mmCIF file of C-alpha atoms in Angstrom:
data_model
loop_
_atom_site.group_PDB
_atom_site.id
_atom_site.type_symbol
_atom_site.label_atom_id
_atom_site.label_comp_id
_atom_site.label_asym_id
_atom_site.label_seq_id
_atom_site.Cartn_x
_atom_site.Cartn_y
_atom_site.Cartn_z
ATOM 1 C CA MET A 1 153.657 37.047 333.368
ATOM 2 C CA ILE A 2 154.244 39.636 335.006
ATOM 3 C CA SER A 3 150.140 41.563 336.504
ATOM 4 C CA PRO A 4 151.005 46.468 335.230
ATOM 5 C CA PRO A 5 149.859 48.385 337.645
ATOM 6 C CA PRO A 6 146.437 49.896 337.255
ATOM 7 C CA ASN A 7 145.818 53.050 334.457
ATOM 8 C CA GLU A 8 144.306 54.852 336.646
ATOM 9 C CA LEU A 9 147.351 54.875 339.141
ATOM 10 C CA PHE A 10 149.625 55.813 336.274
ATOM 11 C CA THR A 11 147.120 58.723 334.993
ATOM 12 C CA ALA A 12 146.965 60.355 338.979
ATOM 13 C CA PHE A 13 150.464 60.231 338.804
ATOM 14 C CA SER A 14 151.578 60.974 336.198
ATOM 15 C CA PHE A 15 149.312 64.441 336.327
ATOM 16 C CA ILE A 16 151.578 65.084 339.560
ATOM 17 C CA GLY A 17 154.579 64.073 337.423
ATOM 18 C CA PHE A 18 153.899 66.386 334.773
ATOM 19 C CA LEU A 19 153.454 69.374 338.281
ATOM 20 C CA THR A 20 156.881 68.831 340.064
ATOM 21 C CA CYS A 21 158.394 69.844 336.536
ATOM 22 C CA ALA A 22 155.800 72.747 336.417
ATOM 23 C CA ILE A 23 156.539 74.231 340.168
ATOM 24 C CA PRO A 24 160.206 75.262 340.024
ATOM 25 C CA PHE A 25 160.520 76.447 336.053
ATOM 26 C CA TYR A 26 159.856 80.146 336.988
ATOM 27 C CA TRP A 27 163.022 80.524 338.915
ATOM 28 C CA HIS A 28 164.807 78.375 336.754
ATOM 29 C CA PHE A 29 164.017 79.879 333.813
ATOM 30 C CA GLN A 30 164.391 83.479 335.311
ATOM 31 C CA ALA A 31 168.005 81.960 336.419
ATOM 32 C CA ARG A 32 168.117 81.234 332.642
ATOM 33 C CA ASN A 33 169.270 77.433 333.966
ATOM 34 C CA VAL A 34 169.674 75.277 330.172
ATOM 35 C CA GLY A 35 169.885 72.337 331.147
ATOM 36 C CA THR A 36 167.267 72.257 333.629
ATOM 37 C CA CYS A 37 165.541 74.488 332.206
ATOM 38 C CA LEU A 38 165.201 71.444 329.063
ATOM 39 C CA TYR A 39 164.758 68.972 330.921
ATOM 40 C CA MET A 40 161.949 70.145 332.675
ATOM 41 C CA VAL A 41 160.488 70.782 329.421
ATOM 42 C CA TRP A 42 160.948 67.298 328.330
ATOM 43 C CA THR A 43 159.570 65.406 331.326
ATOM 44 C CA GLY A 44 157.146 67.490 332.234
ATOM 45 C CA LEU A 45 156.102 66.501 328.688
ATOM 46 C CA GLY A 46 156.588 63.060 328.689
ATOM 47 C CA CYS A 47 154.296 63.148 331.836
ATOM 48 C CA LEU A 48 151.808 64.967 330.915
ATOM 49 C CA ILE A 49 151.701 63.339 326.844
ATOM 50 C CA GLN A 50 151.243 59.837 329.075
ATOM 51 C CA CYS A 51 148.656 60.800 331.403
ATOM 52 C CA ILE A 52 146.032 62.596 328.487
ATOM 53 C CA ASP A 53 147.645 58.553 326.279
ATOM 54 C CA SER A 54 146.696 56.683 329.827
ATOM 55 C CA ILE A 55 142.781 58.230 329.075
ATOM 56 C CA VAL A 56 142.114 58.705 325.987
ATOM 57 C CA TRP A 57 143.312 55.245 325.319
ATOM 58 C CA ASN A 58 142.002 54.023 328.381
ATOM 59 C CA LYS A 59 140.343 50.199 327.501
ATOM 60 C CA ASN A 60 140.507 51.131 324.140
ATOM 61 C CA MET A 61 142.541 51.531 320.901
ATOM 62 C CA VAL A 62 140.268 53.244 318.757
ATOM 63 C CA ASN A 63 143.109 55.459 316.352
ATOM 64 C CA ARG A 64 140.645 58.060 317.277
ATOM 65 C CA ALA A 65 143.630 60.852 316.523
ATOM 66 C CA PRO A 66 145.954 60.264 313.688
ATOM 67 C CA VAL A 67 148.187 63.905 313.739
ATOM 68 C CA TYR A 68 148.287 63.547 317.676
ATOM 69 C CA CYS A 69 149.705 60.810 317.263
ATOM 70 C CA ASP A 70 152.299 60.449 314.756
ATOM 71 C CA ILE A 71 153.140 63.835 317.465
ATOM 72 C CA SER A 72 152.726 61.970 320.054
ATOM 73 C CA THR A 73 155.613 59.204 319.075
ATOM 74 C CA ARG A 74 157.968 60.943 317.454
ATOM 75 C CA PHE A 75 157.971 63.027 321.206
ATOM 76 C CA GLN A 76 158.416 59.665 322.654
ATOM 77 C CA VAL A 77 161.261 58.264 321.138
ATOM 78 C CA ALA A 78 163.162 61.759 321.536
ATOM 79 C CA LEU A 79 162.694 60.704 325.371
ATOM 80 C CA ASN A 80 165.003 58.375 324.484
ATOM 81 C CA SER A 81 167.713 60.304 324.667
ATOM 82 C CA ALA A 82 166.093 63.751 325.859
ATOM 83 C CA VAL A 83 166.210 62.907 329.307
ATOM 84 C CA PRO A 84 170.289 61.618 329.633
ATOM 85 C CA ALA A 85 171.161 64.849 327.466
ATOM 86 C CA CYS A 86 169.866 66.822 329.626
ATOM 87 C CA ALA A 87 170.533 65.304 332.527
ATOM 88 C CA LEU A 88 174.390 65.853 330.669
ATOM 89 C CA CYS A 89 174.055 69.427 329.958
ATOM 90 C CA PHE A 90 173.008 69.447 334.338
ATOM 91 C CA GLN A 91 176.055 67.718 334.822
ATOM 92 C CA ARG A 92 178.272 69.234 331.933
ATOM 93 C CA ARG A 93 177.406 72.582 333.165
ATOM 94 C CA LEU A 94 178.471 71.660 336.678
ATOM 95 C CA TYR A 95 181.421 70.328 335.729
ATOM 96 C CA LYS A 96 182.420 73.501 334.010
ATOM 97 C CA CYS A 97 181.625 75.439 337.300
ATOM 98 C CA THR A 98 183.470 72.947 340.051
ATOM 99 C CA THR A 99 187.108 73.463 338.029
ATOM 100 C CA VAL A 100 186.609 76.925 336.987
ATOM 101 C CA THR A 101 189.673 78.602 338.928
ATOM 102 C CA THR A 102 190.209 81.739 337.277
ATOM 103 C CA GLY A 103 187.787 85.254 337.984
ATOM 104 C CA GLY A 104 183.468 84.721 336.014
ATOM 105 C CA ALA A 105 183.694 83.857 331.832
ATOM 106 C CA THR A 106 183.349 86.614 329.415
ATOM 107 C CA ARG A 107 180.226 86.968 327.835
ATOM 108 C CA GLU A 108 181.224 84.937 324.262
ATOM 109 C CA GLU A 109 181.618 82.136 326.736
ATOM 110 C CA LYS A 110 178.185 82.377 328.457
ATOM 111 C CA ARG A 111 176.520 82.494 324.864
ATOM 112 C CA ARG A 112 178.989 79.861 323.248
ATOM 113 C CA ASP A 113 177.893 77.590 326.617
ATOM 114 C CA VAL A 114 174.171 78.450 326.302
ATOM 115 C CA VAL A 115 174.454 77.792 322.433
ATOM 116 C CA ILE A 116 175.702 73.937 323.143
ATOM 117 C CA ASP A 117 173.424 73.808 325.834
ATOM 118 C CA LEU A 118 170.742 73.679 323.670
ATOM 119 C CA LEU A 119 172.937 71.741 320.568
ATOM 120 C CA ILE A 120 172.747 68.608 323.242
ATOM 121 C CA GLY A 121 168.964 69.325 325.194
ATOM 122 C CA ILE A 122 167.349 69.409 321.911
ATOM 123 C CA GLY A 123 169.834 68.942 318.865
ATOM 124 C CA ILE A 124 170.623 64.590 320.498
ATOM 125 C CA PRO A 125 166.289 63.883 320.654
ATOM 126 C CA ILE A 126 165.973 66.175 316.816
ATOM 127 C CA LEU A 127 168.426 63.053 315.910
ATOM 128 C CA GLN A 128 167.245 60.829 317.675
ATOM 129 C CA ILE A 129 163.785 60.998 315.879
ATOM 130 C CA VAL A 130 165.690 61.292 311.827
ATOM 131 C CA ALA A 131 168.182 57.827 313.610
ATOM 132 C CA GLN A 132 164.939 55.800 315.383
ATOM 133 C CA HIS A 133 162.998 56.353 311.443
ATOM 134 C CA VAL A 134 165.822 54.074 309.305
ATOM 135 C CA VAL A 135 164.193 51.403 311.273
ATOM 136 C CA SER A 136 160.606 52.454 312.222
ATOM 137 C CA GLY A 137 158.123 50.289 310.774
ATOM 138 C CA ARG A 138 155.154 51.498 311.245
ATOM 139 C CA ARG A 139 153.398 55.377 312.102
ATOM 140 C CA TYR A 140 152.807 53.797 315.128
ATOM 141 C CA VAL A 141 151.152 51.221 317.165
ATOM 142 C CA ILE A 142 148.223 51.604 319.876
ATOM 143 C CA PHE A 143 148.108 49.348 322.783
ATOM 144 C CA GLU A 144 144.972 49.284 325.007
ATOM 145 C CA ASP A 145 145.387 51.509 328.497
ATOM 146 C CA TYR A 146 148.222 52.659 326.802
ATOM 147 C CA GLY A 147 147.768 54.364 324.003
ATOM 148 C CA PRO A 148 150.034 55.275 320.664
ATOM 149 C CA ALA A 149 153.914 54.082 320.527
ATOM 150 C CA PRO A 150 156.706 54.128 318.396
ATOM 151 C CA ASN A 151 157.186 50.676 316.993
ATOM 152 C CA THR A 152 160.927 49.591 315.740
ATOM 153 C CA VAL A 153 162.343 47.439 313.588
ATOM 154 C CA SER A 154 164.773 44.359 315.641
ATOM 155 C CA THR A 155 167.439 44.687 313.466
ATOM 156 C CA PRO A 156 170.784 44.591 314.173
ATOM 157 C CA ALA A 157 171.169 47.989 312.735
ATOM 158 C CA ALA A 158 168.075 49.192 315.744
ATOM 159 C CA ILE A 159 171.241 49.170 318.181
ATOM 160 C CA PRO A 160 173.212 51.972 317.218
ATOM 161 C CA LEU A 161 170.469 53.546 315.930
ATOM 162 C CA PHE A 162 167.551 53.586 318.923
ATOM 163 C CA SER A 163 168.032 52.035 321.556
ATOM 164 C CA ALA A 164 171.934 52.383 322.129
ATOM 165 C CA TRP A 165 171.888 56.363 322.520
ATOM 166 C CA PRO A 166 170.796 56.298 326.190
ATOM 167 C CA VAL A 167 173.886 53.872 327.118
ATOM 168 C CA ALA A 168 176.465 55.837 325.390
ATOM 169 C CA ILE A 169 175.188 60.017 326.353
ATOM 170 C CA GLY A 170 174.692 57.659 329.958
ATOM 171 C CA THR A 171 178.666 57.286 329.278
ATOM 172 C CA VAL A 172 180.589 60.070 328.737
ATOM 173 C CA SER A 173 177.676 61.412 331.662
ATOM 174 C CA PHE A 174 179.389 59.139 333.879
ATOM 175 C CA PHE A 175 182.701 60.777 333.415
ATOM 176 C CA TYR A 176 181.720 63.668 333.987
ATOM 177 C CA CYS A 177 179.848 62.186 337.487
ATOM 178 C CA VAL A 178 182.526 60.862 338.613
ATOM 179 C CA MET A 179 184.988 64.190 338.060
ATOM 180 C CA ASN A 180 182.230 66.740 339.870
ATOM 181 C CA ILE A 181 181.927 63.704 342.262
ATOM 182 C CA TYR A 182 185.914 64.328 342.802
ATOM 183 C CA HIS A 183 185.751 67.999 342.506
ATOM 184 C CA LEU A 184 182.984 68.233 345.283
ATOM 185 C CA TYR A 185 185.055 66.252 347.629
ATOM 186 C CA ARG A 186 188.465 68.367 347.154
ATOM 187 C CA ARG A 187 185.886 71.443 347.569
ATOM 188 C CA LYS A 188 184.092 70.019 350.483
ATOM 189 C CA ARG A 189 187.471 69.584 352.286
ATOM 190 C CA GLN A 190 188.529 73.525 350.786
ATOM 191 C CA PHE A 191 185.471 74.455 352.525
ATOM 192 C CA LYS A 192 184.529 72.651 355.428
ATOM 193 C CA ASP A 193 184.729 75.462 358.207
ATOM 194 C CA MET A 194 182.358 77.961 355.811
ATOM 195 C CA PRO A 195 178.871 77.791 357.268
ATOM 196 C CA VAL A 196 177.404 79.762 354.656
ATOM 197 C CA ILE A 197 178.448 80.209 350.952
ATOM 198 C CA SER A 198 179.271 83.573 350.594
ATOM 199 C CA SER A 199 177.866 84.041 346.984
ATOM 200 C CA GLY A 200 174.579 85.045 349.580
ATOM 201 C CA SER A 201 172.192 83.149 347.890
ATOM 202 C CA GLY A 202 171.489 81.402 352.090
ATOM 203 C CA ILE A 203 172.676 78.172 351.461
ATOM 204 C CA ASN A 204 174.274 75.898 353.423
ATOM 205 C CA ASP A 205 177.288 75.174 351.565
ATOM 206 C CA ARG A 206 176.965 70.504 353.648
ATOM 207 C CA ARG A 207 173.424 70.685 352.277
ATOM 208 C CA LEU A 208 174.513 71.836 348.763
ATOM 209 C CA TYR A 209 177.720 69.359 347.738
ATOM 210 C CA ILE A 210 175.617 67.002 349.661
ATOM 211 C CA ARG A 211 172.629 67.608 347.425
ATOM 212 C CA LEU A 212 175.033 67.905 344.181
ATOM 213 C CA MET A 213 176.683 64.419 345.188
ATOM 214 C CA LEU A 214 172.965 62.828 345.312
ATOM 215 C CA LEU A 215 172.326 63.914 342.677
ATOM 216 C CA SER A 216 175.248 62.551 340.589
ATOM 217 C CA SER A 217 175.112 59.493 341.705
ATOM 218 C CA VAL A 218 171.256 58.721 340.296
ATOM 219 C CA GLU A 219 172.328 59.449 336.942
ATOM 220 C CA ILE A 220 175.672 57.175 337.207
ATOM 221 C CA LEU A 221 172.984 54.228 339.072
ATOM 222 C CA GLY A 222 169.612 55.132 336.127
ATOM 223 C CA THR A 223 171.207 55.613 332.637
ATOM 224 C CA ILE A 224 173.753 53.451 331.781
ATOM 225 C CA PRO A 225 171.839 50.663 333.527
ATOM 226 C CA LEU A 226 168.053 50.590 331.960
ATOM 227 C CA GLY A 227 169.439 51.573 329.130
ATOM 228 C CA SER A 228 171.532 48.344 328.666
ATOM 229 C CA TYR A 229 168.544 46.376 330.493
ATOM 230 C CA TYR A 230 166.239 47.862 327.375
ATOM 231 C CA ILE A 231 169.089 46.843 324.295
ATOM 232 C CA SER A 232 169.186 43.278 326.745
ATOM 233 C CA LEU A 233 165.426 42.924 325.943
ATOM 234 C CA VAL A 234 165.510 43.335 322.612
ATOM 235 C CA MET A 235 168.119 41.299 321.897
ATOM 236 C CA LYS A 236 166.418 38.703 324.520
ATOM 237 C CA GLN A 237 163.297 39.328 321.113
ATOM 238 C CA GLY A 238 166.059 38.228 318.067
ATOM 239 C CA LEU A 239 166.899 39.938 315.874
ATOM 240 C CA THR A 240 165.750 40.469 312.219
ATOM 241 C CA LYS A 241 168.415 40.634 309.368
ATOM 242 C CA TRP A 242 168.050 44.165 307.632
ATOM 243 C CA GLY A 243 166.701 44.044 304.450
ATOM 244 C CA SER A 244 166.168 46.849 302.466
ATOM 245 C CA TRP A 245 164.736 50.633 303.171
ATOM 246 C CA ALA A 246 162.000 49.271 301.031
ATOM 247 C CA ASP A 247 161.444 45.852 303.005
ATOM 248 C CA ILE A 248 161.039 48.295 306.524
ATOM 249 C CA HIS A 249 158.835 50.804 305.223
ATOM 250 C CA SER A 250 156.599 48.069 303.672
ATOM 251 C CA TYR A 251 154.415 48.659 306.308
ATOM 252 C CA TYR A 252 154.848 51.646 307.337
ATOM 253 C CA SER A 253 151.095 53.276 306.864
ATOM 254 C CA LYS A 254 149.275 49.744 308.660
ATOM 255 C CA ILE A 255 148.380 51.164 312.644
ATOM 256 C CA ASP A 256 148.408 47.683 314.754
ATOM 257 C CA GLN A 257 145.739 47.971 317.256
ATOM 258 C CA ILE A 258 146.914 45.678 320.115
ATOM 259 C CA PRO A 259 144.334 44.487 322.304
ATOM 260 C CA SER A 260 145.400 44.843 326.834
ATOM 261 C CA ILE A 261 144.973 40.960 327.016
ATOM 262 C CA VAL A 262 147.232 40.444 324.439
ATOM 263 C CA TRP A 263 150.336 42.956 325.632
ATOM 264 C CA LYS A 264 149.888 42.876 329.173
ATOM 265 C CA HIS A 265 150.628 38.270 328.711
ATOM 266 C CA ASP A 266 153.541 39.663 327.128
ATOM 267 C CA TYR A 267 156.940 39.929 329.090
ATOM 268 C CA THR A 268 158.441 42.089 327.049
ATOM 269 C CA SER A 269 156.155 44.511 326.148
ATOM 270 C CA VAL A 270 154.991 44.733 329.680
ATOM 271 C CA VAL A 271 158.673 45.628 330.687
ATOM 272 C CA GLY A 272 159.143 47.313 327.695
ATOM 273 C CA LEU A 273 156.078 49.999 328.281
ATOM 274 C CA GLU A 274 155.822 50.698 331.703
ATOM 275 C CA LEU A 275 159.080 50.442 331.794
ATOM 276 C CA THR A 276 159.549 53.725 329.322
ATOM 277 C CA ARG A 277 156.540 55.864 330.762
ATOM 278 C CA TRP A 278 157.158 55.273 334.685
ATOM 279 C CA SER A 279 160.549 55.755 334.152
ATOM 280 C CA LEU A 280 159.193 59.733 333.480
ATOM 281 C CA VAL A 281 157.198 59.632 336.402
ATOM 282 C CA LEU A 282 160.679 58.869 338.076
ATOM 283 C CA CYS A 283 162.794 61.421 336.202
ATOM 284 C CA ALA A 284 160.006 64.023 337.741
ATOM 285 C CA PHE A 285 159.428 63.189 341.149
ATOM 286 C CA LEU A 286 163.565 62.841 341.727
ATOM 287 C CA PHE A 287 164.053 66.829 340.339
ATOM 288 C CA PHE A 288 161.891 68.098 342.627
ATOM 289 C CA ALA A 289 163.559 66.258 345.549
ATOM 290 C CA PHE A 290 166.385 67.602 344.792
ATOM 291 C CA PHE A 291 164.986 70.697 343.191
ATOM 292 C CA GLY A 292 161.407 71.657 344.779
ATOM 293 C CA LEU A 293 162.298 71.140 348.224
ATOM 294 C CA ALA A 294 165.424 73.407 348.235
ATOM 295 C CA GLU A 295 165.728 76.783 350.732
ATOM 296 C CA GLU A 296 164.861 78.776 347.429
ATOM 297 C CA ALA A 297 162.036 76.729 346.911
ATOM 298 C CA TRP A 298 160.428 77.557 350.132
ATOM 299 C CA LYS A 299 160.576 81.616 349.481
ATOM 300 C CA HIS A 300 159.169 81.259 346.457
ATOM 301 C CA TYR A 301 156.281 79.138 348.145
ATOM 302 C CA ARG A 302 155.970 81.370 350.646
ATOM 303 C CA LEU A 303 155.288 84.275 349.011
ATOM 304 C CA VAL A 304 152.968 82.910 346.660
ATOM 305 C CA TYR A 305 151.203 81.640 350.323
ATOM 306 C CA THR A 306 150.796 85.379 351.356
ATOM 307 C CA SER A 307 150.567 86.575 347.891
ATOM 308 C CA LEU A 308 147.267 84.686 348.032
ATOM 309 C CA ALA A 309 146.002 85.456 351.484
ATOM 310 C CA ASN A 310 145.834 88.470 350.869
ATOM 311 C CA ARG A 311 143.901 88.465 347.726
ATOM 312 C CA LEU A 312 141.509 86.483 349.716
ATOM 313 C CA GLY A 313 141.116 88.648 352.514
ATOM 314 C CA TYR A 314 142.972 86.838 355.187
ATOM 315 C CA SER A 315 146.234 88.198 357.271
ATOM 316 C CA THR A 316 149.528 87.249 356.921
ATOM 317 C CA SER A 317 151.144 88.978 359.839
ATOM 318 C CA SER A 318 152.527 86.725 361.663
ATOM 319 C CA ASN A 319 153.981 84.959 359.174
ATOM 320 C CA THR A 320 156.216 87.693 358.989
ATOM 321 C CA THR A 321 159.630 89.239 360.367
ATOM 322 C CA CYS A 322 162.294 91.858 360.340
ATOM 323 C CA SER A 323 165.730 91.626 359.612
ATOM 324 C CA SER A 324 168.687 92.012 362.025
ATOM 325 C CA ASN A 325 168.400 95.878 361.070
ATOM 326 C CA GLY A 326 164.541 96.062 361.449
ATOM 327 C CA ALA A 327 164.029 96.568 358.116
ATOM 328 C CA PRO A 328 160.390 94.595 356.435
ATOM 329 C CA THR A 329 161.204 91.399 355.007
ATOM 330 C CA SER A 330 160.297 90.370 351.793
ATOM 331 C CA SER A 331 156.967 88.598 353.195
ATOM 332 C CA GLN A 332 156.203 91.912 354.361
ATOM 333 C CA LEU A 333 156.930 93.962 351.211
ATOM 334 C CA THR A 334 154.567 91.118 349.448
ATOM 335 C CA ASP A 335 151.747 91.853 352.255
ATOM 336 C CA ARG A 336 151.442 94.850 351.783
ATOM 337 C CA ALA A 337 151.598 94.549 348.254
ATOM 338 C CA THR A 338 148.004 95.632 345.954
ATOM 339 C CA GLY A 339 146.321 91.667 346.080
ATOM 340 C CA GLY A 340 149.813 89.950 342.549
ATOM 341 C CA ILE A 341 151.677 88.302 342.730
ATOM 342 C CA VAL A 342 154.803 89.831 343.575
ATOM 343 C CA PHE A 343 157.979 88.209 343.519
ATOM 344 C CA ALA A 344 160.670 89.698 345.807
ATOM 345 C CA ALA A 345 164.541 90.030 344.772
ATOM 346 C CA THR A 346 167.651 91.045 345.484
ATOM 347 C CA PRO A 347 168.429 93.617 343.176
ATOM 348 C CA GLY A 348 171.983 92.424 341.293
ATOM 349 C CA PRO A 349 172.227 91.425 337.633
ATOM 350 C CA ARG A 350 170.486 88.877 336.065
ATOM 351 C CA ARG A 351 172.322 84.987 336.122
ATOM 352 C CA ASP A 352 173.590 84.471 333.680
ATOM 353 C CA SER A 353 173.690 80.444 332.556
ATOM 354 C CA ALA A 354 176.631 79.826 332.480
ATOM 355 C CA ILE A 355 177.537 80.870 336.087
ATOM 356 C CA SER A 356 174.074 80.273 337.361
ATOM 357 C CA TYR A 357 175.510 77.032 339.397
ATOM 358 C CA SER A 358 179.054 78.903 339.530
ATOM 359 C CA ASP A 359 176.729 81.633 342.149
ATOM 360 C CA GLN A 360 176.136 78.883 344.182
ATOM 361 C CA LEU A 361 178.962 77.125 344.611
ATOM 362 C CA SER A 362 181.158 80.532 345.159
ATOM 363 C CA ILE A 363 183.728 80.559 342.320
#
């Protein structure tokens, strides 16, 4: 028997996970980083839904909101492949940026890259919902202290239609991860004498490379092992012989309600449910660690802090400095604003998704 963490603890961490995805969303959306934006939307909304479920169904298993349960469980099914698919978008874009040897992409190529990212990050999860319905034996199942969860009948067809999707996507992502590390290593040796990237982003070259290589390594060490472990749990439970569509869906409208004393004493149920929801929180924290604490993020935090301080009537003169030529910095410009939140930006063309990372990599 495994004793899961207290439900209240997950409620707190899942809400924090939602905030960590919402905070960096503004500047990634402004930069049109499709893959990272989709990653934040899927992970952030997943944390929020799980947070709501842990509150509404804390110490009860009442079927109080059937329509919401349908939406929640379909979203959970989509998350099975959504997070790996968004990570694949991210790795694919990095691969293109790190292997560019000619001039910038044309407008048509940028538009095509955005469409491909949307097809991967949204299209694959939608297909996952459709495929899982084939082996879904119930609309949903309600677990006490957890909330509604999708029901997948453990048949041989469930492996390719549901369980194996993260592993398959992770395998493709594995290729991009290895190639990214290889190309980033080559560029690191090529530009090791350059202290700052020439794109004007102000990000230290070495720090950027280390951050991207670490993210690639986490992708390799995360998706495939966890997906394989989930498949092993399904196999250990034993597979039911596939009968027919009518046989699988014969009791589809019946809603099972499982008390906590039952599922918390079953090893497979505890690991499966807790691993599903806590992995979302881990994804949110990891993403914030890589992007929410970067130098670009701290610039936005300082601007927000300065604007809020002005609204409250506090002076921020001690936090403002001048540039080397005596011109006021963005913080000083914000101090002189009328009190609204101002995000100062360097004049220049808007970055498209296809070049947002290549700008930082000075490709």
